[in-house]
PDB file of N, CA and C in Angstrom:
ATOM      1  N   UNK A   1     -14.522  17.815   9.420  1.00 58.00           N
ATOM      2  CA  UNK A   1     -14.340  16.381   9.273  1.00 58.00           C
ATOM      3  C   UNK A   1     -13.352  15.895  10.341  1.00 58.00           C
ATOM      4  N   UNK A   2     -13.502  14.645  11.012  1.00 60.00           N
ATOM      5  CA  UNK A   2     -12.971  14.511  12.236  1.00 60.00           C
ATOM      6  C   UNK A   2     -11.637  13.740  11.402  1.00 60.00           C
ATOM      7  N   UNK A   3     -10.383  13.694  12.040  1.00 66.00           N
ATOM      8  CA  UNK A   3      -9.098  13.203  11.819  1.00 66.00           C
ATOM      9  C   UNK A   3      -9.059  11.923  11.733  1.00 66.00           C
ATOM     10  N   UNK A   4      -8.822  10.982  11.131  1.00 64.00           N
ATOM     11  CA  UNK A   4      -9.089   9.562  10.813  1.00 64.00           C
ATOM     12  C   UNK A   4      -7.770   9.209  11.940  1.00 64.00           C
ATOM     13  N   UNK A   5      -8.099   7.832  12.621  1.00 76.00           N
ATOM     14  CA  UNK A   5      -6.547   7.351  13.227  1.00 76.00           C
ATOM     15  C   UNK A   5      -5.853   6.902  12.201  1.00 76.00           C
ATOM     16  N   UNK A   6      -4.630   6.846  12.461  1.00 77.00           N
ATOM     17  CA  UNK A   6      -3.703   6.568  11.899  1.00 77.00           C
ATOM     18  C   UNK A   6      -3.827   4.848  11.832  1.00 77.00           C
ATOM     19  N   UNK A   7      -4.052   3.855  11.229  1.00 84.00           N
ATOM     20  CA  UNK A   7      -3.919   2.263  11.161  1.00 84.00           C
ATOM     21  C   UNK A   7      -3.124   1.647  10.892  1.00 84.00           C
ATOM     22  N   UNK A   8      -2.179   0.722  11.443  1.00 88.00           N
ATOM     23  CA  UNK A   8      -1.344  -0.235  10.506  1.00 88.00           C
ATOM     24  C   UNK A   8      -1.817  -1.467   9.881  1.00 88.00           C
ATOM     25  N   UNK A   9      -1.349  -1.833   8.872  1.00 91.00           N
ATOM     26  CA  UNK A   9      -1.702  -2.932   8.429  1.00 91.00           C
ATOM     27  C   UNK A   9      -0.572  -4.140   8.239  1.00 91.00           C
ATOM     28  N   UNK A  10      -0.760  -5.135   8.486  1.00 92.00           N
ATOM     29  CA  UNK A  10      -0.043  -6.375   8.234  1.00 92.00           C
ATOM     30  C   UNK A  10       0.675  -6.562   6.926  1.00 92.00           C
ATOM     31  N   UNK A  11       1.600  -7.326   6.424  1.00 90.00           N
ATOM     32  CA  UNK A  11       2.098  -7.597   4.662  1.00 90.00           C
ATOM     33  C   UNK A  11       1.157  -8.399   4.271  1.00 90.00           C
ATOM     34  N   UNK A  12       0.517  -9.528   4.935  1.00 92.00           N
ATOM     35  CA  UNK A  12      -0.280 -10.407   5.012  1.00 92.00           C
ATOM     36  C   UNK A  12      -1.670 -10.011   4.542  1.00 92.00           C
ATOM     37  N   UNK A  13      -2.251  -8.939   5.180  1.00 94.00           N
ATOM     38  CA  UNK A  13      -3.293  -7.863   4.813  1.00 94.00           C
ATOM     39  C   UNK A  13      -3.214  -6.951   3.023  1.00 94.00           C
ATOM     40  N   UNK A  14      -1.956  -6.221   3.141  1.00 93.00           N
ATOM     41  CA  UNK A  14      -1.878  -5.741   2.052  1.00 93.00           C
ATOM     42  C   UNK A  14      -1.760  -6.632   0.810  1.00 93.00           C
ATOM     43  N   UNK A  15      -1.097  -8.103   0.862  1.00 91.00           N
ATOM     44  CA  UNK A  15      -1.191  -8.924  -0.327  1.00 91.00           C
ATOM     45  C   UNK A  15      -2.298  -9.413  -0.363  1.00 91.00           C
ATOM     46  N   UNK A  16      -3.240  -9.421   0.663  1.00 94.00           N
ATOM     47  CA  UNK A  16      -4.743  -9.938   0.043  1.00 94.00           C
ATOM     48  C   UNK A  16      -5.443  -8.468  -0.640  1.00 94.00           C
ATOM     49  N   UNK A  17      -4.944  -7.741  -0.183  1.00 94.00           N
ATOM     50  CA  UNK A  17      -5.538  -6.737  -1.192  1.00 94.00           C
ATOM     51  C   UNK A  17      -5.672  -6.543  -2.129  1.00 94.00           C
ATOM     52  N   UNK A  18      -3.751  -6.295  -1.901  1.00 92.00           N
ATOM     53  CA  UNK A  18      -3.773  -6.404  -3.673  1.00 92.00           C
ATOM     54  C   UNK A  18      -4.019  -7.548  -4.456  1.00 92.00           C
ATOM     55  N   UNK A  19      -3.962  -8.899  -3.904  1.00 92.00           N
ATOM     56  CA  UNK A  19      -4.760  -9.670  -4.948  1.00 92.00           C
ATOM     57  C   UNK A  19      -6.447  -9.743  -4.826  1.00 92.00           C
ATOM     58  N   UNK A  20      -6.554  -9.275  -3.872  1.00 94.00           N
ATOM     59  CA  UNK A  20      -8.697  -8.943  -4.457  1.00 94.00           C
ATOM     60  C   UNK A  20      -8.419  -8.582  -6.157  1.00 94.00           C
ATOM     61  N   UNK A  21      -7.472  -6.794  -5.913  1.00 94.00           N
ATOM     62  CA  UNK A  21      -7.646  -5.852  -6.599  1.00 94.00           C
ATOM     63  C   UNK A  21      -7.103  -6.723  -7.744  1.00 94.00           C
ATOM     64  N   UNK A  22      -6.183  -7.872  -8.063  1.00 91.00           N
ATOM     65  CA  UNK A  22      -5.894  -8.472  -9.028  1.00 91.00           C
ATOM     66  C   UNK A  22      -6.882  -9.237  -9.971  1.00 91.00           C
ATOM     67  N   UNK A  23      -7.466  -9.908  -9.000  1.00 93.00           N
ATOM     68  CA  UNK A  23      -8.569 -10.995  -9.019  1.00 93.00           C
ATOM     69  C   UNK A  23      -9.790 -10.270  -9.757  1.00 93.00           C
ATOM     70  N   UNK A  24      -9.720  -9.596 -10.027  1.00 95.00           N
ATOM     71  CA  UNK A  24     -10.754  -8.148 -10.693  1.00 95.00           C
ATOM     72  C   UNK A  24     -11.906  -7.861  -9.712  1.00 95.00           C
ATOM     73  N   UNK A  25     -11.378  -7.667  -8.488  1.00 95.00           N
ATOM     74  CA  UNK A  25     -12.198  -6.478  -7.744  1.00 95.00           C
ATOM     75  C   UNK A  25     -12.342  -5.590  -7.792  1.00 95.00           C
ATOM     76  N   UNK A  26     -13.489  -4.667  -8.322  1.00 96.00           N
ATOM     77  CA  UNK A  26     -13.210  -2.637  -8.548  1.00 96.00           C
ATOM     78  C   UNK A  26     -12.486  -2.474  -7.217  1.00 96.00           C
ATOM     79  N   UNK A  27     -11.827  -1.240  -7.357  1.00 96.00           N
ATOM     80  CA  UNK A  27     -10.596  -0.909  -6.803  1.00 96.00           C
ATOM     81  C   UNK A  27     -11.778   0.100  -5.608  1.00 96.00           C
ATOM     82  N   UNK A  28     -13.254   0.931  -5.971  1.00 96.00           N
ATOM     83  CA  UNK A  28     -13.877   1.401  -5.543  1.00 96.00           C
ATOM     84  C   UNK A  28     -14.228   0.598  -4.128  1.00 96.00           C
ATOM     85  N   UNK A  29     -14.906  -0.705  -4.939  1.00 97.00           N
ATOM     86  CA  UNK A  29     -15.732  -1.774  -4.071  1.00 97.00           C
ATOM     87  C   UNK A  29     -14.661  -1.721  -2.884  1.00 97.00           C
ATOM     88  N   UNK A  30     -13.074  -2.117  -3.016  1.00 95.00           N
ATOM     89  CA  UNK A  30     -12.340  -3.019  -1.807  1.00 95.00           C
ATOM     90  C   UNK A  30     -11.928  -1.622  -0.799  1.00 95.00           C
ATOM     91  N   UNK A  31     -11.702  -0.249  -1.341  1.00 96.00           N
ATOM     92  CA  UNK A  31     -11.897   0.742  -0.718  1.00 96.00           C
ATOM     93  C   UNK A  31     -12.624   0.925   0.171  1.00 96.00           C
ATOM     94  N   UNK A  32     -13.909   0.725  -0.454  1.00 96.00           N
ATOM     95  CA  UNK A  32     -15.042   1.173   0.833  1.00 96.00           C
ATOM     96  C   UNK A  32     -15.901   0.212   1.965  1.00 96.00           C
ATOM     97  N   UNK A  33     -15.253  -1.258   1.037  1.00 96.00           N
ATOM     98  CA  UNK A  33     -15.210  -2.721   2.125  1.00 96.00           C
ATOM     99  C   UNK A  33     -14.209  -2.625   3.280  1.00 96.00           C
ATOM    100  N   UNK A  34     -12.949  -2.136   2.793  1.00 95.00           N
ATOM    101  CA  UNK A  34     -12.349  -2.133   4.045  1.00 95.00           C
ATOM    102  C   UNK A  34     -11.618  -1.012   4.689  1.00 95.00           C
ATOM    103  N   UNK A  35     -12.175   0.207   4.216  1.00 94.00           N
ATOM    104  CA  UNK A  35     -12.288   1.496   5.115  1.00 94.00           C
ATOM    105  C   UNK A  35     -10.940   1.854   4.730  1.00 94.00           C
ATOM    106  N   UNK A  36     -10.185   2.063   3.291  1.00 95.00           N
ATOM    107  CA  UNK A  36      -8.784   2.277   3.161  1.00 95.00           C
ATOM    108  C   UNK A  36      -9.217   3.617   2.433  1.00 95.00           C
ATOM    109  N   UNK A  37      -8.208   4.543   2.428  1.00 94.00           N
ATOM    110  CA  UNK A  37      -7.843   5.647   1.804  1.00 94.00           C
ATOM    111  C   UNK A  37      -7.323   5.295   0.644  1.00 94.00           C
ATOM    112  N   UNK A  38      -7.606   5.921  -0.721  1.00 96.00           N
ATOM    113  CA  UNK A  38      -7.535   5.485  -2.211  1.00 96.00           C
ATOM    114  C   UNK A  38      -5.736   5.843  -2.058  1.00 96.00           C
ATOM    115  N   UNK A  39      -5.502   6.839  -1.159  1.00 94.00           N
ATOM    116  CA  UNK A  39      -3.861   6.628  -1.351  1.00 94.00           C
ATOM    117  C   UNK A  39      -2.854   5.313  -1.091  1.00 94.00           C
ATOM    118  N   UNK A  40      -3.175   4.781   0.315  1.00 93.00           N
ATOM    119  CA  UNK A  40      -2.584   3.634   0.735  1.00 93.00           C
ATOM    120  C   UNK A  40      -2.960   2.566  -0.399  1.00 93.00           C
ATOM    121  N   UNK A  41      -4.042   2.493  -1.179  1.00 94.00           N
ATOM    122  CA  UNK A  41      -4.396   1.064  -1.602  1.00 94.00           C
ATOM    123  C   UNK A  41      -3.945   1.651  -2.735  1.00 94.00           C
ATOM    124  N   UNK A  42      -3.477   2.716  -3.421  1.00 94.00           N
ATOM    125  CA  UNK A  42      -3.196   2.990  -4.572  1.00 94.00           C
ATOM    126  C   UNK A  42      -1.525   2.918  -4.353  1.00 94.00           C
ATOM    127  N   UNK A  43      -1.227   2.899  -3.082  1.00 92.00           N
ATOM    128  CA  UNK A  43       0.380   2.729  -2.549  1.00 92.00           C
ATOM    129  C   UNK A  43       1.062   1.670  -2.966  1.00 92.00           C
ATOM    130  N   UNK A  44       0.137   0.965  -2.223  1.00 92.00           N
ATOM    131  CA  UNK A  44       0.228  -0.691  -1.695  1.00 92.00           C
ATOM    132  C   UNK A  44       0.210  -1.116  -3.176  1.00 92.00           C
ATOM    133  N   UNK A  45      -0.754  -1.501  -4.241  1.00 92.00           N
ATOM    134  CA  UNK A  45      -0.715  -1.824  -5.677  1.00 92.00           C
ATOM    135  C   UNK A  45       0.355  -1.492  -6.190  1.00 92.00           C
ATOM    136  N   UNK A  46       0.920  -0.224  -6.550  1.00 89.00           N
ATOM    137  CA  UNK A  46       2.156   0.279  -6.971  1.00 89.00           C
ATOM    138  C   UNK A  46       3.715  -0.251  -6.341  1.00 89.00           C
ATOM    139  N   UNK A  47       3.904  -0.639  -5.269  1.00 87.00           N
ATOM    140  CA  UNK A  47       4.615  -1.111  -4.645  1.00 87.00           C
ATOM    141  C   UNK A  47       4.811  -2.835  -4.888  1.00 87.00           C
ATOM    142  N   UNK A  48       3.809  -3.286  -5.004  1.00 88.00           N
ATOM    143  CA  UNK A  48       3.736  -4.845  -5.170  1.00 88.00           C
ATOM    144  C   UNK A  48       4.183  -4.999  -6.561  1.00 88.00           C
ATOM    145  N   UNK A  49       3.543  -4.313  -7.597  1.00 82.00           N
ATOM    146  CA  UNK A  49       3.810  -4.153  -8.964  1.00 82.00           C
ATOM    147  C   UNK A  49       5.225  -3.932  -9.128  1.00 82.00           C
ATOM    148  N   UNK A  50       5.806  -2.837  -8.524  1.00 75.00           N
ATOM    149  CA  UNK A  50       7.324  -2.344  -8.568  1.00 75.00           C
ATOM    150  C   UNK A  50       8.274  -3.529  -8.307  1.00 75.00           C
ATOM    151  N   UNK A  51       8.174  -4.091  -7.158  1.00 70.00           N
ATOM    152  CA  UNK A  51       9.082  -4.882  -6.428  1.00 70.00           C
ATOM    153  C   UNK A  51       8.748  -6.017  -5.555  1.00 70.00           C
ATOM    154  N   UNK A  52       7.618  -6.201  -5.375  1.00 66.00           N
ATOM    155  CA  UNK A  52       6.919  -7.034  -4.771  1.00 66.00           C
ATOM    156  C   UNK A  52       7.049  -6.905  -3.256  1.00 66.00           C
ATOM    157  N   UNK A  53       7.455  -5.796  -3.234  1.00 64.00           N
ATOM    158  CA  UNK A  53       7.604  -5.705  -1.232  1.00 64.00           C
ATOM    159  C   UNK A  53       6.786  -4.308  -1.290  1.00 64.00           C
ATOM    160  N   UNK A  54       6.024  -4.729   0.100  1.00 64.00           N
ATOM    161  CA  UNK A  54       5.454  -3.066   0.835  1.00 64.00           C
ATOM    162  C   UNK A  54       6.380  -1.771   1.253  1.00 64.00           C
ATOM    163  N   UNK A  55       7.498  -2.916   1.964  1.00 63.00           N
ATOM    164  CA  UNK A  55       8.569  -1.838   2.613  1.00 63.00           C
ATOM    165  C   UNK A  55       9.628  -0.676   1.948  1.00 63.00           C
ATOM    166  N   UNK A  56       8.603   0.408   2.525  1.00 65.00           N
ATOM    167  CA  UNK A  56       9.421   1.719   1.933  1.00 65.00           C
ATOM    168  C   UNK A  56      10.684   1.678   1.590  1.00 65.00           C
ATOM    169  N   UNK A  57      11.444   1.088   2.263  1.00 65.00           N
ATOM    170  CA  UNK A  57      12.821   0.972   1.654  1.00 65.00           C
ATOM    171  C   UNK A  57      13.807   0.057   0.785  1.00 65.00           C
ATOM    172  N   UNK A  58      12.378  -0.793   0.279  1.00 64.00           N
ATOM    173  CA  UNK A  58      12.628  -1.536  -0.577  1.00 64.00           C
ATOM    174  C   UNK A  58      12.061  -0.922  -1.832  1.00 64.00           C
ATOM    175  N   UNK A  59      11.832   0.180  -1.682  1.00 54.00           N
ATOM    176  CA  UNK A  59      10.838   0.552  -3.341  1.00 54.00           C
ATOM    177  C   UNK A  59      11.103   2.069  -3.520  1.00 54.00           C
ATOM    178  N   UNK A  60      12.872   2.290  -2.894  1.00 63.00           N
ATOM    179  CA  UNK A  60      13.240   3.671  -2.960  1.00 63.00           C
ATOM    180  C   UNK A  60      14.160   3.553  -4.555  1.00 63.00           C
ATOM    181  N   UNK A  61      14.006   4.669  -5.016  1.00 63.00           N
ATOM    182  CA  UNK A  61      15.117   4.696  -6.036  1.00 63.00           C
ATOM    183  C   UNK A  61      17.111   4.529  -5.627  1.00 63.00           C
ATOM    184  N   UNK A  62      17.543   4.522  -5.875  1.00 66.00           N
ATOM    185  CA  UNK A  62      19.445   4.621  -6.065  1.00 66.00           C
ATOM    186  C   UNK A  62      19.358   6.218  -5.296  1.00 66.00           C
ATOM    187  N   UNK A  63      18.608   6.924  -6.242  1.00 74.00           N
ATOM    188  CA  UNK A  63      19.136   8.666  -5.498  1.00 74.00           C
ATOM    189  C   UNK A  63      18.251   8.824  -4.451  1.00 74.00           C
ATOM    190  N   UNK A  64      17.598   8.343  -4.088  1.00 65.00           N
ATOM    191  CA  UNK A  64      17.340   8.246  -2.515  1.00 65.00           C
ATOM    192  C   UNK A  64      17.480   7.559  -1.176  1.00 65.00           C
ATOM    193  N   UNK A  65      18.014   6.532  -2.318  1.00 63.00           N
ATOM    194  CA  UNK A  65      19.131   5.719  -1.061  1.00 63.00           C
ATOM    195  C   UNK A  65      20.129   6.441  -0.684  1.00 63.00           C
ATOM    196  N   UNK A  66      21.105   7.068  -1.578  1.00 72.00           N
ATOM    197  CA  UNK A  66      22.198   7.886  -1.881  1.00 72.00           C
ATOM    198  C   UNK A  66      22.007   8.927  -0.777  1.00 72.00           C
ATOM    199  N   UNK A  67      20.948   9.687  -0.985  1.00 71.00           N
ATOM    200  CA  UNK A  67      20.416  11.015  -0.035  1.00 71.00           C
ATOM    201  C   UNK A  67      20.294  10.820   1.688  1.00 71.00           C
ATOM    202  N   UNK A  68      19.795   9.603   1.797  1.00 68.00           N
ATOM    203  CA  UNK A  68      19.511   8.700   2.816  1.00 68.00           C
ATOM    204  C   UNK A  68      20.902   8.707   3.874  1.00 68.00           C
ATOM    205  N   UNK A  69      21.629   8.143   3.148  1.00 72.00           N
ATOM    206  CA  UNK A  69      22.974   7.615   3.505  1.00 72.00           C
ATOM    207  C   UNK A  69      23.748   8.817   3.667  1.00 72.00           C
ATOM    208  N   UNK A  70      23.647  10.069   3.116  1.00 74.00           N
ATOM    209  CA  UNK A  70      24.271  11.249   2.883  1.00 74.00           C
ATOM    210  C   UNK A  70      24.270  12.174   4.243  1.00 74.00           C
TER     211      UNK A  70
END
């Protein structure tokens, strides 16, 4: 199986996602509409839910800030 590139995506991008996926889009359907790996879009959902930001370092726990800084 050939190595997928690596893609970035916009915040702009990921909040329409996750509101498809809100809006009751199967989570299958928006996967294979827009060529995402069930991890990132299963990322991205979990992250918005948590804290409402994408950015990794907004959706770290206390002991990994801690570790971070260490």
């Amino acid at each position: 199986m050939a190595k997928r590139e690596r893609r970035t995506f916009s915040k702009e991008f990921k909040e329409q996602i996750v509101r498809l996926h809100l809006s009751g889009k199967p989570r299958s359907e928006i996967i294979k509409e827009y060529e995402l790996t069930p991890s990132a879009f299963d990322t991205w959902v979990r992250r918005h839910k948590s804290t409402g930001s994408f950015e990794e370092k907004d959706n770290r726990t206390p002991e990994q800030d801690e570790l971070i800084n260490l």
